[in-house]
Coordinates of C-alpha atoms in Angstrom, one line a residue:
X947 CA 10.1 25.4 -18.1
X948 CA 10.8 22.5 -20.4
X949 CA 11.3 20.1 -17.5
X950 CA 8.1 21.1 -15.8
X951 CA 6.0 21.0 -19.0
X952 CA 7.1 17.6 -20.2
X953 CA 7.4 15.8 -16.9
X954 CA 3.8 17.0 -16.2
X955 CA 2.5 16.0 -19.6
X956 CA 4.1 12.5 -19.7
X957 CA 2.5 11.6 -16.3
X958 CA -0.7 13.6 -16.4
X959 CA -3.0 11.0 -17.9
X960 CA -1.8 8.3 -15.6
X961 CA -1.9 10.6 -12.6
X962 CA -5.5 11.5 -13.4
X963 CA -6.4 7.8 -13.6
X964 CA -4.6 7.1 -10.3
X965 CA -6.3 10.0 -8.5
X966 CA -9.7 8.9 -9.7
X967 CA -9.2 5.3 -8.7
X968 CA -7.5 6.3 -5.5
X969 CA -10.4 8.4 -4.3
X970 CA -12.7 5.4 -3.5
X971 CA -9.8 3.5 -2.1
X972 CA -9.4 6.1 0.6
X973 CA -12.7 4.8 1.9
X974 CA -12.0 1.1 1.1
X975 CA -13.0 -0.1 4.6
X976 CA -16.1 1.9 4.8
X977 CA -17.3 0.9 1.3
X978 CA -16.6 -2.8 2.1
X979 CA -18.5 -2.6 5.4
X980 CA -21.5 -1.0 3.6
X981 CA -21.7 -3.4 0.7
X982 CA -19.9 -6.6 1.9
X983 CA -20.4 -6.7 5.7
X984 CA -18.6 -9.3 7.8
X985 CA -20.6 -12.3 8.8
X986 CA -21.7 -12.1 12.5
X987 CA -19.9 -14.6 14.7
X988 CA -21.8 -17.3 16.7
X989 CA -22.6 -16.6 20.3
X990 CA -20.5 -18.4 22.8
X991 CA -20.6 -18.7 26.6
X992 CA -18.8 -15.8 28.4
X993 CA -15.2 -16.6 29.2
X994 CA -14.9 -19.2 26.4
X995 CA -11.2 -19.6 25.7
X996 CA -9.9 -19.6 22.2
X997 CA -8.6 -22.8 20.6
X998 CA -4.9 -23.0 20.3
X999 CA -3.2 -22.3 17.0
X1000 CA -2.4 -25.9 16.2
X1001 CA -6.1 -26.8 16.5
X1002 CA -7.0 -24.0 14.2
X1003 CA -4.4 -25.0 11.6
X1004 CA -5.6 -28.6 11.8
X1005 CA -9.1 -27.5 11.0
X1006 CA -8.0 -25.3 8.2
X1007 CA -6.2 -28.1 6.4
X1008 CA -8.8 -30.8 7.2
X1009 CA -10.6 -31.9 4.0
X1010 CA -7.8 -30.6 1.8
X1011 CA -5.3 -33.4 1.4
X1012 CA -1.9 -32.4 0.2
X1013 CA -2.2 -28.8 1.4
X1014 CA 0.0 -27.3 4.1
X1015 CA -0.3 -24.0 6.0
X1016 CA 1.5 -21.1 4.5
X1017 CA 0.3 -18.0 6.4
X1018 CA -1.9 -17.2 9.4
X1019 CA -3.1 -13.7 10.1
X1020 CA -5.1 -12.2 13.0
X1021 CA -8.0 -9.9 12.8
X1022 CA -7.5 -6.9 15.1
X1023 CA -11.2 -6.3 16.0
X1024 CA -12.6 -9.9 16.0
X1025 CA -11.6 -13.2 17.5
X1026 CA -10.8 -14.5 13.9
X1027 CA -7.7 -16.0 12.3
X1028 CA -7.2 -16.3 8.6
X1029 CA -5.2 -19.3 7.3
X1030 CA -3.7 -19.5 3.9
X1031 CA -2.9 -23.0 2.7
X1032 CA -1.4 -24.4 -0.5
X1033 CA 0.3 -27.4 -2.1
X1034 CA 3.8 -26.1 -1.4
X1035 CA 5.6 -23.1 0.2
X1036 CA 6.4 -21.6 -3.2
X1037 CA 2.8 -22.2 -4.6
X1038 CA 1.6 -19.3 -6.8
X1039 CA -1.2 -17.2 -5.4
X1040 CA -3.8 -18.8 -7.7
X1041 CA -3.1 -22.2 -6.0
X1042 CA -3.5 -20.9 -2.5
X1043 CA -6.7 -21.3 -0.4
X1044 CA -7.8 -18.6 2.1
X1045 CA -10.0 -19.5 5.1
X1046 CA -11.2 -17.5 8.1
X1047 CA -11.9 -19.4 11.3
X1048 CA -13.6 -18.4 14.6
X1049 CA -10.9 -18.7 17.2
X1050 CA -13.4 -19.6 19.9
X1051 CA -15.1 -22.4 18.1
X1052 CA -12.9 -23.3 15.2
X1053 CA -15.8 -22.9 12.8
X1054 CA -14.8 -22.0 9.2
X1055 CA -16.5 -18.8 8.3
X1056 CA -18.3 -18.2 5.0
X1057 CA -15.8 -16.7 2.5
X1058 CA -16.2 -13.0 1.6
X1059 CA -16.6 -12.5 -2.1
X1060 CA -14.3 -10.0 -3.7
X1061 CA -16.2 -6.9 -4.6
X1062 CA -15.7 -3.9 -6.9
X1063 CA -13.2 -2.4 -4.5
X1064 CA -10.8 -5.3 -5.2
X1065 CA -11.0 -4.5 -8.9
X1066 CA -10.4 -0.8 -8.2
X1067 CA -7.4 -1.7 -6.1
X1068 CA -5.9 -3.9 -8.8
X1069 CA -6.5 -1.1 -11.4
X1070 CA -4.9 1.5 -9.1
X1071 CA -1.9 -0.8 -8.3
X1072 CA -0.9 -2.3 -11.6
X1073 CA -3.7 -1.7 -14.2
X1074 CA -4.4 -5.5 -13.7
X1075 CA -1.2 -6.1 -15.8
X1076 CA 1.2 -7.3 -13.1
X1077 CA 4.7 -6.2 -11.9
X1078 CA 5.9 -4.4 -15.1
X1079 CA 2.8 -2.1 -15.1
X1080 CA 3.3 -1.6 -11.3
X1081 CA 6.9 -0.4 -11.9
X1082 CA 5.7 1.8 -14.8
X1083 CA 3.2 3.5 -12.5
X1084 CA 6.0 4.0 -10.0
X1085 CA 8.0 5.8 -12.7
X1086 CA 5.0 8.0 -13.4
X1087 CA 4.9 8.8 -9.7
X1088 CA 8.6 9.9 -9.8
X1089 CA 7.8 12.1 -12.9
X1090 CA 5.0 13.6 -10.9
X1091 CA 7.4 14.5 -8.1
X1092 CA 9.8 16.0 -10.6
X1093 CA 6.9 18.1 -12.0
X1094 CA 6.1 19.4 -8.5
X1095 CA 9.6 20.3 -7.7
X1096 CA 10.2 22.0 -11.1
X1097 CA 6.9 23.8 -10.7
X1098 CA 8.1 25.3 -7.4
X1099 CA 11.4 26.3 -8.9
X1100 CA 9.7 27.9 -11.9
X1101 CA 6.9 29.7 -10.2
X1102 CA 8.3 30.6 -6.8
X1103 CA 10.1 33.8 -8.0
X1104 CA 7.0 34.8 -10.0
X1105 CA 4.6 34.3 -7.2
X1106 CA 6.6 36.5 -4.8
X1107 CA 5.2 39.5 -6.8
X1108 CA 1.6 38.5 -5.9
X1109 CA -0.3 38.2 -2.7
X1110 CA -0.9 34.6 -1.7
X1111 CA -4.0 33.2 -3.4
X1112 CA -4.3 36.2 -5.7
X1113 CA -6.1 35.5 -9.0
X1114 CA -5.7 38.4 -11.4
X1115 CA -9.4 38.9 -12.4
X1116 CA -8.5 42.0 -14.5
X1117 CA -6.3 40.0 -16.8
X1118 CA -7.0 37.6 -19.7
X1119 CA -8.8 34.3 -19.3
X1120 CA -5.4 32.5 -19.8
X1121 CA -3.8 34.5 -16.9
X1122 CA -6.7 33.7 -14.6
X1123 CA -6.5 30.0 -15.5
X1124 CA -2.7 30.1 -14.8
X1125 CA -3.3 31.8 -11.4
X1126 CA -5.9 29.3 -10.4
X1127 CA -3.6 26.4 -11.4
X1128 CA -0.7 27.9 -9.5
X1129 CA -2.9 28.5 -6.4
X1130 CA -4.2 24.9 -6.4
X1131 CA -0.7 23.6 -6.9
X1132 CA 0.6 25.5 -3.8
X1133 CA -2.3 24.3 -1.7
X1134 CA -1.7 20.6 -2.6
X1135 CA 2.1 20.9 -2.8
X1136 CA 3.1 18.9 0.3
X1137 CA 0.3 16.4 0.1
X1138 CA 0.9 15.7 -3.6
X1139 CA 4.6 15.2 -2.9
X1140 CA 4.0 12.8 -0.1
X1141 CA 1.4 10.8 -2.0
X1142 CA 3.5 10.7 -5.2
X1143 CA 6.6 9.5 -3.3
X1144 CA 4.8 7.0 -1.2
X1145 CA 2.9 5.7 -4.3
X1146 CA 6.3 5.1 -6.0
X1147 CA 7.6 3.3 -2.9
X1148 CA 4.5 1.1 -2.9
X1149 CA 5.3 -0.1 -6.4
X1150 CA 8.6 -1.5 -5.1
X1151 CA 7.2 -4.2 -2.8
X1152 CA 8.6 -7.1 -4.8
X1153 CA 12.2 -5.8 -5.3
X1154 CA 12.4 -4.4 -1.8
X1155 CA 11.2 -7.6 -0.2
X1156 CA 13.7 -9.6 -2.3
X1157 CA 16.4 -7.2 -1.0
X1158 CA 15.3 -7.9 2.6
X1159 CA 15.4 -11.6 2.0
X1160 CA 18.9 -11.4 0.7
X1161 CA 19.9 -9.2 3.6
X1162 CA 18.3 -9.7 7.0
X1163 CA 16.6 -12.9 6.3
X1164 CA 19.7 -14.5 4.8
X1165 CA 21.5 -13.9 8.1
X1166 CA 19.4 -16.6 9.8
X1167 CA 18.8 -18.9 6.7
X1168 CA 20.9 -21.7 5.5
X1169 CA 21.6 -21.6 1.7
X1170 CA 20.1 -24.5 -0.2
X1171 CA 18.1 -25.8 2.8
X1172 CA 14.8 -27.4 1.9
X1173 CA 11.7 -26.0 3.6
X1174 CA 10.6 -27.9 6.7
X1175 CA 7.0 -28.9 6.1
X1176 CA 6.7 -32.1 8.3
X1177 CA 7.3 -32.9 11.9
X1178 CA 7.1 -29.2 12.8
X1179 CA 7.3 -28.1 16.4
X1180 CA 3.9 -27.2 17.9
X1181 CA 2.9 -23.7 16.7
X1182 CA 1.2 -22.4 19.9
X1183 CA 4.3 -22.7 22.2
X1184 CA 6.5 -21.3 19.5
X1185 CA 4.1 -18.4 19.1
X1186 CA 3.9 -17.8 22.8
X1187 CA 7.7 -17.6 23.0
X1188 CA 7.8 -15.1 20.2
X1189 CA 5.3 -12.9 22.0
X1190 CA 7.2 -13.1 25.3
X1191 CA 10.4 -12.1 23.5
X1192 CA 8.8 -8.8 22.4
X1193 CA 6.8 -7.4 25.3
X1194 CA 4.0 -4.9 24.4
X1195 CA 3.6 -6.1 20.9
X1196 CA 0.9 -8.2 19.2
X1197 CA 1.0 -10.6 16.3
X1198 CA -0.1 -9.5 12.9
X1199 CA 0.7 -12.7 11.0
X1200 CA 2.7 -15.8 11.0
X1201 CA 4.7 -17.0 7.9
X1202 CA 5.4 -20.7 7.8
X1203 CA 8.7 -22.2 6.7
X1204 CA 9.7 -21.7 3.1
X1205 CA 7.3 -18.9 2.2
X1206 CA 8.3 -15.5 1.0
X1207 CA 8.5 -13.9 4.5
X1208 CA 10.3 -16.7 6.3
X1209 CA 13.4 -18.9 6.0
X1210 CA 13.2 -22.6 5.1
X1211 CA 13.3 -23.6 8.8
X1212 CA 11.6 -20.9 10.7
X1213 CA 8.2 -19.7 11.8
X1214 CA 8.2 -16.0 11.1
X1215 CA 6.0 -14.3 13.7
X1216 CA 5.5 -10.7 12.6
X1217 CA 4.7 -8.4 15.5
X1218 CA 3.2 -4.9 15.5
X1219 CA 2.9 -2.1 18.1
X1220 CA -0.3 -1.0 19.8
X1221 CA -0.4 2.7 18.6
X1222 CA -1.8 3.8 15.2
X1223 CA 1.8 4.6 14.1
X1224 CA 3.7 1.6 15.5
X1225 CA 0.9 -0.7 14.3
X1226 CA 2.2 -0.1 10.8
X1227 CA 5.8 -1.1 11.7
X1228 CA 6.6 -4.8 11.9
X1229 CA 9.2 -6.6 14.0
X1230 CA 9.7 -10.3 13.0
X1231 CA 10.5 -13.0 15.5
X1232 CA 12.0 -16.1 13.9
X1233 CA 11.3 -19.3 15.7
X1234 CA 13.0 -22.5 14.7
X1235 CA 10.2 -24.7 13.4
X1236 CA 11.8 -27.9 14.5
X1237 CA 12.8 -27.0 18.1
X1238 CA 10.5 -24.1 18.9
X1239 CA 13.5 -21.9 20.0
X1240 CA 13.4 -18.2 19.3
X1241 CA 16.5 -17.5 17.1
X1242 CA 16.0 -13.8 16.3
X1243 CA 13.9 -10.8 17.2
X1244 CA 15.1 -7.8 15.3
X1245 CA 13.4 -4.8 13.8
X1246 CA 13.2 -4.6 10.1
X1247 CA 15.8 -2.5 8.3
X1248 CA 15.0 1.1 7.3
X1249 CA 14.0 0.3 3.7
X1250 CA 11.4 -2.3 4.8
X1251 CA 10.1 0.2 7.5
X1252 CA 9.8 2.8 4.7
X1253 CA 7.8 0.4 2.6
X1254 CA 5.5 -0.5 5.6
X1255 CA 4.8 3.2 6.4
X1256 CA 4.3 4.2 2.7
X1257 CA 1.0 2.3 2.1
X1258 CA -1.1 3.7 5.0
X1259 CA 0.4 7.1 4.5
X1260 CA -0.5 6.9 0.8
X1261 CA -4.2 6.3 1.6
X1262 CA -4.5 8.3 4.8
X1263 CA -5.0 5.4 7.1
X1264 CA -3.5 6.9 10.2
X1265 CA -6.1 9.3 11.6
X1266 CA -9.5 7.7 11.1
X1267 CA -12.3 9.2 9.1
X1268 CA -11.3 12.9 9.5
X1269 CA -7.9 12.2 7.9
X1270 CA -9.6 10.2 5.1
X1271 CA -11.9 13.1 4.4
X1272 CA -8.9 15.5 4.3
X1273 CA -7.1 13.0 1.9
X1274 CA -10.2 12.9 -0.3
X1275 CA -10.5 16.8 -0.5
X1276 CA -6.8 17.0 -1.4
X1277 CA -7.2 14.2 -4.0
X1278 CA -10.0 16.2 -5.7
X1279 CA -7.9 19.4 -5.6
X1280 CA -5.0 17.5 -7.2
X1281 CA -7.3 16.3 -10.0
X1282 CA -8.1 20.0 -10.5
X1283 CA -4.4 20.8 -10.7
X1284 CA -3.8 18.1 -13.3
X1285 CA -6.8 19.1 -15.3
X1286 CA -6.1 22.8 -15.3
X1287 CA -2.5 22.2 -16.2
X1288 CA -3.5 20.0 -19.2
X1289 CA -6.0 22.7 -20.3
X1290 CA -3.3 25.4 -20.1
X1291 CA -1.0 23.3 -22.4
X1292 CA -3.8 22.5 -24.9
X1293 CA -4.9 26.2 -25.1
X1294 CA -1.3 27.3 -25.4
X1295 CA -0.7 24.7 -28.2
X1296 CA -3.8 25.9 -30.1
X1297 CA -2.6 29.5 -29.8
X1298 CA 0.8 28.7 -31.1
X1299 CA -0.8 26.8 -34.0
X1300 CA -3.0 29.8 -34.9
X1301 CA 0.1 32.1 -34.7
X1302 CA 2.1 29.9 -37.0
X1303 CA -0.8 29.7 -39.4
X1304 CA -1.2 33.5 -39.4
X1305 CA 2.5 34.0 -40.1
X1306 CA 2.3 31.4 -42.9
X1307 CA -0.6 33.3 -44.5
X1308 CA 1.1 36.7 -44.3

């Protein structure tokens, strides 16, 4: 009883906040499409071939002396590439420049302004306070999972005496509230556990990525090597070799030498599958940025795969709009569980206070 009560109380306020901010994030894509639609692309002649990647990189850095390419990502539903540039491979995010280009014409597309959903995402992720707050919210997610498990252990024997879903309407208001709280808790049990655990995993992006860099990435890196930023091998042939080395996969993004997701001397071409599930799992192909030779194509270790699967599962991004609607309903029910649990504790606390006052007056 003590474990369930206090693990619940410690995390309830933060979990209510996360559930409220998480609700619109389930429909992040739909809200962005409604309020910040993508700019239509220029019409081109049928059969127009896309520019090669080297031409697109050259256009992205043109007019920005001293900047180098850091990342290139690919839109899945439009012939668009997104190029991130900066003054150095280890440049902070604030010093990076993000540009989208039409792959067919090389035209730089108008930038999309960050909307309210970007603010909501930051609040949900780290309260806009950075990594310490993100880790703190991860701890709250773990406490939430402890509260769920302890609730099952505490109430499972008791609930065996009642029919599933029973609310004892002939009992006191407190008992009716308790029955409704338990019922909602059972209905949302699995979903809340999954979302709590995946939310905690999502807060570990930085330490898990550092672990991966010290493990798999270190196997192909050379300690102390300076990033290769000049006289790079042509990107398009290197990219083509990476694609041929992993049949049936498509590129999600490219990490240039020296950035967080590559070694000092490799293009990191990150490939994804074509199904809704495998599209969330990445396989990096590391291509020597000086010779264009493919040095390694190896699936990410289990801990990185878990991290990659956690985010879409957390927001219900696997099954389209029907799954998002289900996620939203379960999110609302979880808010009800948290709120009714908090009310039960407050009412019980007031009742105990009145009892102590009566004893003191006697």
